[in-house]
XYZ file of N, CA and C in Angstrom:
219
model
N 57.270 23.145 -20.276
C 56.095 23.946 -20.021
C 54.960 23.047 -19.533
N 54.218 23.547 -18.601
C 53.079 22.783 -18.087
C 52.010 22.606 -19.157
N 51.287 21.497 -19.052
C 50.177 21.244 -19.961
C 49.238 20.229 -19.315
N 48.130 19.994 -19.966
C 47.126 19.050 -19.465
C 46.968 17.842 -20.390
N 48.031 17.468 -21.062
C 47.956 16.347 -21.997
C 47.584 15.060 -21.276
N 48.242 14.773 -20.173
C 47.967 13.520 -19.464
C 46.520 13.460 -18.991
N 46.022 14.541 -18.430
C 44.634 14.578 -17.949
C 43.670 14.300 -19.102
N 43.876 14.975 -20.222
C 43.000 14.795 -21.379
C 43.119 13.387 -21.961
N 44.335 12.869 -21.998
C 44.556 11.520 -22.546
C 43.840 10.480 -21.697
N 43.999 10.574 -20.383
C 43.356 9.618 -19.477
C 41.836 9.743 -19.558
N 41.348 10.965 -19.649
C 39.900 11.203 -19.773
C 39.328 10.499 -21.003
N 40.113 10.460 -22.072
C 39.682 9.799 -23.308
C 39.943 8.291 -23.283
N 40.569 7.810 -22.213
C 40.827 6.382 -22.095
C 41.953 5.882 -22.973
N 42.902 6.749 -23.269
C 44.028 6.378 -24.126
C 45.289 6.154 -23.304
N 46.076 5.186 -23.710
C 47.411 5.023 -23.140
C 48.346 5.965 -23.875
N 49.540 6.139 -23.340
C 50.537 6.942 -24.053
C 50.814 6.347 -25.429
N 50.899 5.028 -25.499
C 51.183 4.379 -26.779
C 50.058 4.601 -27.783
N 48.819 4.518 -27.328
C 47.686 4.737 -28.231
C 47.667 6.160 -28.768
N 47.932 7.129 -27.892
C 47.988 8.521 -28.352
C 49.130 8.702 -29.334
N 50.278 8.140 -29.015
C 51.437 8.243 -29.897
C 51.135 7.659 -31.275
N 50.520 6.487 -31.296
C 50.184 5.841 -32.566
C 49.197 6.681 -33.371
N 48.273 7.302 -32.681
C 47.233 8.106 -33.328
C 47.822 9.319 -34.043
N 48.852 9.910 -33.460
C 49.394 11.139 -34.049
C 50.765 10.964 -34.690
N 51.292 9.760 -34.669
C 52.528 9.469 -35.398
C 53.807 9.899 -34.708
N 53.834 9.790 -33.380
C 55.056 10.063 -32.631
C 55.348 8.861 -31.738
N 56.436 8.911 -30.998
C 56.765 7.791 -30.115
C 56.104 7.965 -28.749
N 55.974 6.865 -28.044
C 55.429 6.912 -26.684
C 56.336 7.759 -25.799
N 57.634 7.680 -26.039
C 58.586 8.451 -25.254
C 58.368 9.955 -25.431
N 58.029 10.366 -26.647
C 57.749 11.781 -26.898
C 56.496 12.216 -26.150
N 55.468 11.378 -26.138
C 54.258 11.691 -25.374
C 54.629 11.870 -23.905
N 55.431 10.971 -23.381
C 55.852 11.055 -21.989
C 56.581 12.367 -21.699
N 57.495 12.750 -22.571
C 58.246 13.992 -22.377
C 57.327 15.217 -22.445
N 56.366 15.189 -23.354
C 55.407 16.291 -23.450
C 54.604 16.392 -22.161
N 54.110 15.256 -21.672
C 53.316 15.249 -20.450
C 54.102 15.751 -19.248
N 55.395 15.467 -19.219
C 56.250 15.908 -18.116
C 56.704 17.358 -18.268
N 56.398 17.962 -19.409
C 56.818 19.331 -19.653
C 58.278 19.459 -20.031
N 58.874 18.360 -20.489
C 60.292 18.364 -20.846
C 60.517 18.485 -22.351
N 59.433 18.554 -23.099
C 59.517 18.708 -24.549
C 58.388 19.635 -24.966
N 58.722 20.696 -25.674
C 57.717 21.630 -26.157
C 57.367 21.292 -27.600
N 56.164 20.772 -27.822
C 55.773 20.376 -29.173
C 55.507 21.586 -30.065
N 55.625 21.371 -31.351
C 55.285 22.414 -32.324
C 53.786 22.683 -32.264
N 53.364 23.774 -32.848
C 51.934 24.090 -32.891
C 51.172 22.988 -33.613
N 51.738 22.481 -34.691
C 51.091 21.404 -35.445
C 50.886 20.177 -34.555
N 51.899 19.807 -33.793
C 51.789 18.650 -32.911
C 50.792 18.925 -31.781
N 50.787 20.140 -31.265
C 49.803 20.504 -30.239
C 48.382 20.305 -30.771
N 48.147 20.752 -31.988
C 46.819 20.596 -32.589
C 46.481 19.122 -32.802
N 47.436 18.335 -33.247
C 47.189 16.906 -33.436
C 46.809 16.243 -32.116
N 47.494 16.615 -31.057
C 47.176 16.078 -29.727
C 45.754 16.475 -29.341
N 45.425 17.737 -29.527
C 44.083 18.215 -29.181
C 43.000 17.470 -29.955
N 43.211 17.284 -31.240
C 42.229 16.550 -32.041
C 42.087 15.116 -31.549
N 43.184 14.505 -31.173
C 43.172 13.106 -30.735
C 42.457 12.922 -29.402
N 42.507 13.938 -28.537
C 41.873 13.818 -27.219
C 40.583 14.632 -27.119
N 40.112 15.117 -28.270
C 38.848 15.874 -28.330
C 38.825 17.055 -27.370
N 39.871 17.868 -27.443
C 39.967 19.036 -26.572
C 40.421 20.243 -27.389
N 40.202 21.416 -26.816
C 40.627 22.654 -27.456
C 42.061 22.977 -27.042
N 42.737 23.694 -27.902
C 44.132 24.050 -27.675
C 44.326 24.729 -26.319
N 43.457 25.678 -25.985
C 43.626 26.390 -24.718
C 43.337 25.522 -23.510
N 42.564 24.464 -23.677
C 42.296 23.546 -22.566
C 43.524 22.700 -22.225
N 44.325 22.422 -23.219
C 45.465 21.532 -23.040
C 46.766 22.295 -22.804
N 46.978 23.350 -23.546
C 48.288 23.991 -23.535
C 48.330 25.416 -22.997
N 47.201 26.003 -22.648
C 47.231 27.381 -22.173
C 47.864 27.462 -20.797
N 48.762 28.426 -20.633
C 49.402 28.690 -19.353
C 49.199 30.172 -19.075
N 48.638 30.516 -17.903
C 48.436 31.934 -17.618
C 49.780 32.627 -17.425
N 49.764 33.937 -17.492
C 50.993 34.707 -17.490
C 51.832 34.491 -16.235
N 51.209 34.413 -15.082
C 51.960 34.192 -13.842
C 52.693 32.856 -13.868
N 51.997 31.810 -14.290
C 52.616 30.483 -14.358
C 53.727 30.452 -15.395
N 53.554 31.186 -16.469
C 54.554 31.217 -17.532
C 55.889 31.752 -17.026
N 55.823 32.731 -16.148
C 57.047 33.360 -15.664
C 57.572 32.788 -14.356
N 56.977 31.697 -13.876
C 57.508 31.040 -12.692
C 58.881 30.470 -12.996
N 59.663 30.272 -11.962
C 61.043 29.787 -12.080
C 61.140 28.493 -12.904
N 60.185 27.580 -12.737
C 60.227 26.295 -13.430
C 60.140 26.432 -14.934
N 59.526 27.480 -15.426
C 59.251 27.614 -16.856
C 60.238 28.496 -17.588
N 61.268 28.943 -16.953
C 62.239 29.826 -17.631
C 63.237 29.056 -18.420
């Protein structure tokens, strides 16, 4: 699923490793989340948002049209 994790992380000046360390996951997991290849739990989504000082809908909201695009099925 698409998300804005990378944009928010870079805006905060964090590397993937720094974000991973902050929330207790691996750098590889951060990479997969940013690529849309791993769907994090709600708890992990919130941890990411807190770490990058963003709201849940700013990072993870996908409008209905984008949700039903071929890539997201």
